[in-house]
Amino acid sequence: MPCYAIDGVIPVVDPTAYVHPSAVLIGDVIVGPGAYIGPLASLRGDFGRIVIEEGANLQDTCVMHGFPGTDTVVEVNGHIGHGAVLHGCVVRRDALVGMNAVVMDEAEIGEKSIVAACAFVRAGLKIPPAKLVAGVPAKVVRDLSDDEIAWKRAGTGTYQELTRRSLASLVEVAPLAAVEADRPRIPASDVKPLIAAKRGD
């Protein structure tokens, strides 16, 4: 992975974490046990500290950055969807930030809360625990149900398993020229999109 020290500060990656080779880590970055950092993620600890705690995931093309002297943190089992941007904020334990959402400076996403895809969480906004947040600018929409919280936790579990799978088997290869007659499939998990789960599929 591209990993850079700046001002003598070197990123830290726990040996049980998985960081994709195309992700970039700069300076004061701490990646905790069992965490997953996806392809093309950018963790820029060149001003403030970037922390990914145990079992959290930061998916493809996400960006984490902050102003000087700040901490940008994803706590234990935090779940950050593809393309999200976190800047100088805190995502509490078991919370989820949806795809392409933006969470700004000094905002706090409460424990077990979910920020909807494409939401914009303004600077300084404090989201209480177990809420659904959506919109531009983001507002609390309602309480989350126990089923929704369980769905989120199961999804995070699939990324924790992906960490283990990636450490064990992900390797760079040349592509095949044609599809094999007996092409295998990646084993499916029991986790479905929330819309499918609500329909009972």
mmCIF file of C-alpha atoms in Angstrom:
data_model
loop_
_atom_site.group_PDB
_atom_site.id
_atom_site.type_symbol
_atom_site.label_atom_id
_atom_site.label_comp_id
_atom_site.label_asym_id
_atom_site.label_seq_id
_atom_site.Cartn_x
_atom_site.Cartn_y
_atom_site.Cartn_z
ATOM 1 C CA MET A 1 0.000 0.000 0.000
ATOM 2 C CA PRO A 2 1.232 3.561 -0.524
ATOM 3 C CA CYS A 3 2.150 4.560 3.027
ATOM 4 C CA TYR A 4 3.960 7.793 3.834
ATOM 5 C CA ALA A 5 5.503 9.401 6.900
ATOM 6 C CA ILE A 6 5.281 13.163 7.270
ATOM 7 C CA ASP A 7 7.159 15.221 9.860
ATOM 8 C CA GLY A 8 8.479 11.895 11.158
ATOM 9 C CA VAL A 9 4.980 10.518 11.965
ATOM 10 C CA ILE A 10 4.399 7.053 10.490
ATOM 11 C CA PRO A 11 0.993 5.353 9.974
ATOM 12 C CA VAL A 12 0.156 2.382 12.215
ATOM 13 C CA VAL A 13 -1.719 -0.665 10.903
ATOM 14 C CA ASP A 14 -2.593 -3.558 13.207
ATOM 15 C CA PRO A 15 -1.466 -6.896 11.710
ATOM 16 C CA THR A 16 -5.051 -8.218 11.808
ATOM 17 C CA ALA A 17 -6.379 -5.278 9.761
ATOM 18 C CA TYR A 18 -6.619 -5.348 5.967
ATOM 19 C CA VAL A 19 -5.610 -2.307 3.928
ATOM 20 C CA HIS A 20 -6.047 -2.625 0.160
ATOM 21 C CA PRO A 21 -2.795 -2.041 -1.780
ATOM 22 C CA SER A 22 -4.317 0.956 -3.600
ATOM 23 C CA ALA A 23 -5.389 2.774 -0.409
ATOM 24 C CA VAL A 24 -3.160 5.684 0.680
ATOM 25 C CA LEU A 25 -2.127 6.298 4.300
ATOM 26 C CA ILE A 26 -0.260 9.498 5.210
ATOM 27 C CA GLY A 27 1.191 10.474 8.569
ATOM 28 C CA ASP A 28 -0.854 10.247 11.783
ATOM 29 C CA VAL A 29 -3.123 7.350 10.811
ATOM 30 C CA ILE A 30 -4.034 4.520 13.194
ATOM 31 C CA VAL A 31 -5.845 1.440 11.823
ATOM 32 C CA GLY A 32 -7.026 -0.898 14.566
ATOM 33 C CA PRO A 33 -7.489 -4.662 14.838
ATOM 34 C CA GLY A 34 -9.724 -6.380 12.314
ATOM 35 C CA ALA A 35 -10.439 -3.155 10.413
ATOM 36 C CA TYR A 36 -10.982 -3.063 6.646
ATOM 37 C CA ILE A 37 -9.724 -0.254 4.392
ATOM 38 C CA GLY A 38 -11.031 -0.533 0.825
ATOM 39 C CA PRO A 39 -9.524 0.192 -2.575
ATOM 40 C CA LEU A 40 -8.566 3.806 -3.293
ATOM 41 C CA ALA A 41 -9.435 5.029 0.202
ATOM 42 C CA SER A 42 -7.440 8.090 1.284
ATOM 43 C CA LEU A 43 -6.522 8.518 4.957
ATOM 44 C CA ARG A 44 -4.639 11.813 5.231
ATOM 45 C CA GLY A 45 -3.135 12.315 8.646
ATOM 46 C CA ASP A 46 -1.038 15.249 7.451
ATOM 47 C CA PHE A 47 -2.842 17.804 9.663
ATOM 48 C CA GLY A 48 -4.956 15.955 12.251
ATOM 49 C CA ARG A 49 -5.097 12.355 13.487
ATOM 50 C CA ILE A 50 -7.098 9.696 11.627
ATOM 51 C CA VAL A 51 -8.330 6.726 13.708
ATOM 52 C CA ILE A 52 -10.125 3.588 12.532
ATOM 53 C CA GLU A 53 -10.973 1.485 15.588
ATOM 54 C CA GLU A 54 -11.421 -2.269 15.950
ATOM 55 C CA GLY A 55 -13.692 -4.000 13.447
ATOM 56 C CA ALA A 56 -14.575 -0.788 11.581
ATOM 57 C CA ASN A 57 -14.573 -0.538 7.801
ATOM 58 C CA LEU A 58 -13.830 2.305 5.391
ATOM 59 C CA GLN A 59 -14.906 1.316 1.899
ATOM 60 C CA ASP A 60 -13.791 2.156 -1.649
ATOM 61 C CA THR A 61 -12.841 5.776 -2.464
ATOM 62 C CA CYS A 62 -13.640 7.103 1.009
ATOM 63 C CA VAL A 63 -11.693 10.119 2.278
ATOM 64 C CA MET A 64 -10.755 10.904 5.887
ATOM 65 C CA HIS A 65 -9.074 14.214 6.707
ATOM 66 C CA GLY A 66 -9.246 17.010 9.252
ATOM 67 C CA PHE A 67 -7.992 20.421 10.300
ATOM 68 C CA PRO A 68 -4.724 20.719 12.264
ATOM 69 C CA GLY A 69 -4.945 19.336 15.784
ATOM 70 C CA THR A 70 -8.255 17.522 15.259
ATOM 71 C CA ASP A 71 -9.084 13.807 15.396
ATOM 72 C CA THR A 72 -11.256 12.185 12.734
ATOM 73 C CA VAL A 73 -12.476 8.923 14.243
ATOM 74 C CA VAL A 74 -14.511 5.873 13.285
ATOM 75 C CA GLU A 75 -15.165 3.958 16.494
ATOM 76 C CA VAL A 76 -15.515 0.205 17.054
ATOM 77 C CA ASN A 77 -17.646 -1.521 14.375
ATOM 78 C CA GLY A 78 -18.215 1.750 12.510
ATOM 79 C CA HIS A 79 -19.280 1.256 8.901
ATOM 80 C CA ILE A 80 -18.418 3.831 6.217
ATOM 81 C CA GLY A 81 -20.009 3.276 2.798
ATOM 82 C CA HIS A 82 -18.416 3.709 -0.620
ATOM 83 C CA GLY A 83 -17.335 7.237 -1.480
ATOM 84 C CA ALA A 84 -18.141 8.856 1.871
ATOM 85 C CA VAL A 85 -16.102 11.838 3.120
ATOM 86 C CA LEU A 86 -15.342 12.312 6.826
ATOM 87 C CA HIS A 87 -13.683 15.579 7.843
ATOM 88 C CA GLY A 88 -12.764 16.278 11.462
ATOM 89 C CA CYS A 89 -15.771 14.338 12.808
ATOM 90 C CA VAL A 90 -16.500 11.341 15.028
ATOM 91 C CA VAL A 91 -18.546 8.309 13.998
ATOM 92 C CA ARG A 92 -19.496 6.506 17.206
ATOM 93 C CA ARG A 93 -19.538 2.766 17.889
ATOM 94 C CA ASP A 94 -21.766 0.683 15.582
ATOM 95 C CA ALA A 95 -22.867 3.699 13.504
ATOM 96 C CA LEU A 96 -23.123 3.665 9.703
ATOM 97 C CA VAL A 97 -22.401 6.447 7.212
ATOM 98 C CA GLY A 98 -23.997 5.691 3.855
ATOM 99 C CA MET A 99 -22.530 5.842 0.375
ATOM 100 C CA ASN A 100 -21.390 9.284 -0.830
ATOM 101 C CA ALA A 101 -22.445 10.960 2.417
ATOM 102 C CA VAL A 102 -20.367 13.849 3.808
ATOM 103 C CA VAL A 103 -19.822 14.386 7.543
ATOM 104 C CA MET A 104 -18.202 17.716 8.406
ATOM 105 C CA ASP A 105 -15.994 19.107 11.172
ATOM 106 C CA GLU A 106 -17.001 18.619 14.813
ATOM 107 C CA ALA A 107 -20.083 16.631 13.796
ATOM 108 C CA GLU A 108 -20.794 13.499 15.809
ATOM 109 C CA ILE A 109 -22.782 10.509 14.589
ATOM 110 C CA GLY A 110 -24.305 8.824 17.628
ATOM 111 C CA GLU A 111 -23.852 5.189 18.542
ATOM 112 C CA LYS A 112 -25.890 2.835 16.294
ATOM 113 C CA SER A 113 -27.173 5.711 14.137
ATOM 114 C CA ILE A 114 -27.384 5.513 10.352
ATOM 115 C CA VAL A 115 -26.609 8.400 7.988
ATOM 116 C CA ALA A 116 -28.422 7.828 4.685
ATOM 117 C CA ALA A 117 -26.608 7.709 1.364
ATOM 118 C CA CYS A 118 -25.760 11.154 -0.090
ATOM 119 C CA ALA A 119 -26.646 13.011 3.136
ATOM 120 C CA PHE A 120 -24.714 16.141 4.135
ATOM 121 C CA VAL A 121 -24.094 16.346 7.895
ATOM 122 C CA ARG A 122 -23.183 19.963 8.617
ATOM 123 C CA ALA A 123 -20.309 21.017 10.858
ATOM 124 C CA GLY A 124 -21.010 20.711 14.572
ATOM 125 C CA LEU A 125 -24.235 18.674 14.272
ATOM 126 C CA LYS A 126 -24.611 16.112 17.072
ATOM 127 C CA ILE A 127 -26.762 13.117 16.137
ATOM 128 C CA PRO A 128 -28.191 11.169 19.094
ATOM 129 C CA PRO A 129 -27.869 7.366 19.286
ATOM 130 C CA ALA A 130 -29.995 4.998 17.173
ATOM 131 C CA LYS A 131 -31.418 7.595 14.752
ATOM 132 C CA LEU A 132 -31.891 7.624 10.986
ATOM 133 C CA VAL A 133 -30.425 10.796 9.478
ATOM 134 C CA ALA A 134 -31.049 11.918 5.888
ATOM 135 C CA GLY A 135 -31.103 14.934 3.604
ATOM 136 C CA VAL A 136 -29.107 17.947 2.466
ATOM 137 C CA PRO A 137 -28.623 19.328 5.036
ATOM 138 C CA ALA A 138 -29.099 16.166 7.107
ATOM 139 C CA LYS A 139 -31.808 16.005 9.755
ATOM 140 C CA VAL A 140 -32.964 13.298 12.133
ATOM 141 C CA VAL A 141 -35.818 11.503 10.395
ATOM 142 C CA ARG A 142 -36.832 8.973 13.050
ATOM 143 C CA ASP A 143 -35.693 6.356 15.539
ATOM 144 C CA LEU A 144 -34.172 3.179 14.120
ATOM 145 C CA SER A 145 -35.958 -0.100 14.699
ATOM 146 C CA ASP A 146 -34.242 -3.034 16.380
ATOM 147 C CA ASP A 147 -34.386 -4.861 13.028
ATOM 148 C CA GLU A 148 -32.572 -2.000 11.267
ATOM 149 C CA ILE A 149 -29.871 -1.920 13.932
ATOM 150 C CA ALA A 150 -29.461 -5.695 13.625
ATOM 151 C CA TRP A 151 -29.286 -5.391 9.814
ATOM 152 C CA LYS A 152 -26.486 -2.831 10.114
ATOM 153 C CA ARG A 153 -24.566 -5.031 12.552
ATOM 154 C CA ALA A 154 -24.862 -8.020 10.221
ATOM 155 C CA GLY A 155 -23.558 -5.935 7.316
ATOM 156 C CA THR A 156 -20.569 -4.843 9.376
ATOM 157 C CA GLY A 157 -19.974 -8.500 10.188
ATOM 158 C CA THR A 158 -19.685 -9.270 6.468
ATOM 159 C CA TYR A 159 -16.923 -6.646 6.189
ATOM 160 C CA GLN A 160 -15.144 -8.119 9.197
ATOM 161 C CA GLU A 161 -15.272 -11.469 7.414
ATOM 162 C CA LEU A 162 -14.021 -9.739 4.232
ATOM 163 C CA THR A 163 -11.017 -8.531 6.239
ATOM 164 C CA ARG A 164 -10.187 -12.152 7.096
ATOM 165 C CA ARG A 165 -10.869 -13.358 3.543
ATOM 166 C CA SER A 166 -8.701 -10.620 2.040
ATOM 167 C CA LEU A 167 -5.801 -11.332 4.388
ATOM 168 C CA ALA A 168 -6.053 -15.028 3.534
ATOM 169 C CA SER A 169 -6.682 -15.045 -0.214
ATOM 170 C CA LEU A 170 -6.682 -11.677 -2.016
ATOM 171 C CA VAL A 171 -3.800 -11.578 -4.517
ATOM 172 C CA GLU A 172 -3.080 -9.572 -7.646
ATOM 173 C CA VAL A 173 -3.473 -11.652 -10.828
ATOM 174 C CA ALA A 174 -3.697 -11.226 -14.589
ATOM 175 C CA PRO A 175 -7.280 -11.467 -15.923
ATOM 176 C CA LEU A 176 -8.427 -14.524 -17.861
ATOM 177 C CA ALA A 177 -9.146 -14.116 -21.570
ATOM 178 C CA ALA A 178 -12.459 -16.007 -21.388
ATOM 179 C CA VAL A 179 -15.010 -17.233 -18.870
ATOM 180 C CA GLU A 180 -14.364 -20.778 -17.662
ATOM 181 C CA ALA A 181 -17.125 -23.350 -18.295
ATOM 182 C CA ASP A 182 -17.334 -24.187 -14.583
ATOM 183 C CA ARG A 183 -16.665 -20.684 -13.237
ATOM 184 C CA PRO A 184 -17.056 -20.607 -9.436
ATOM 185 C CA ARG A 185 -19.125 -17.995 -7.611
ATOM 186 C CA ILE A 186 -18.147 -16.051 -4.508
ATOM 187 C CA PRO A 187 -20.065 -17.598 -1.582
ATOM 188 C CA ALA A 188 -23.142 -15.533 -0.657
ATOM 189 C CA SER A 189 -23.840 -14.256 2.850
ATOM 190 C CA ASP A 190 -27.246 -14.011 4.504
ATOM 191 C CA VAL A 191 -27.120 -10.198 4.504
ATOM 192 C CA LYS A 192 -29.377 -8.521 1.917
ATOM 193 C CA PRO A 193 -29.990 -4.877 1.040
ATOM 194 C CA LEU A 194 -32.283 -3.257 3.604
ATOM 195 C CA ILE A 195 -35.023 -2.811 1.000
ATOM 196 C CA ALA A 196 -35.011 -6.566 0.326
ATOM 197 C CA ALA A 197 -34.990 -7.360 4.037
ATOM 198 C CA LYS A 198 -38.031 -5.106 4.581
ATOM 199 C CA ARG A 199 -39.899 -6.878 1.738
ATOM 200 C CA GLY A 200 -39.086 -10.198 3.345
ATOM 201 C CA ASP A 201 -37.100 -11.493 0.343
#
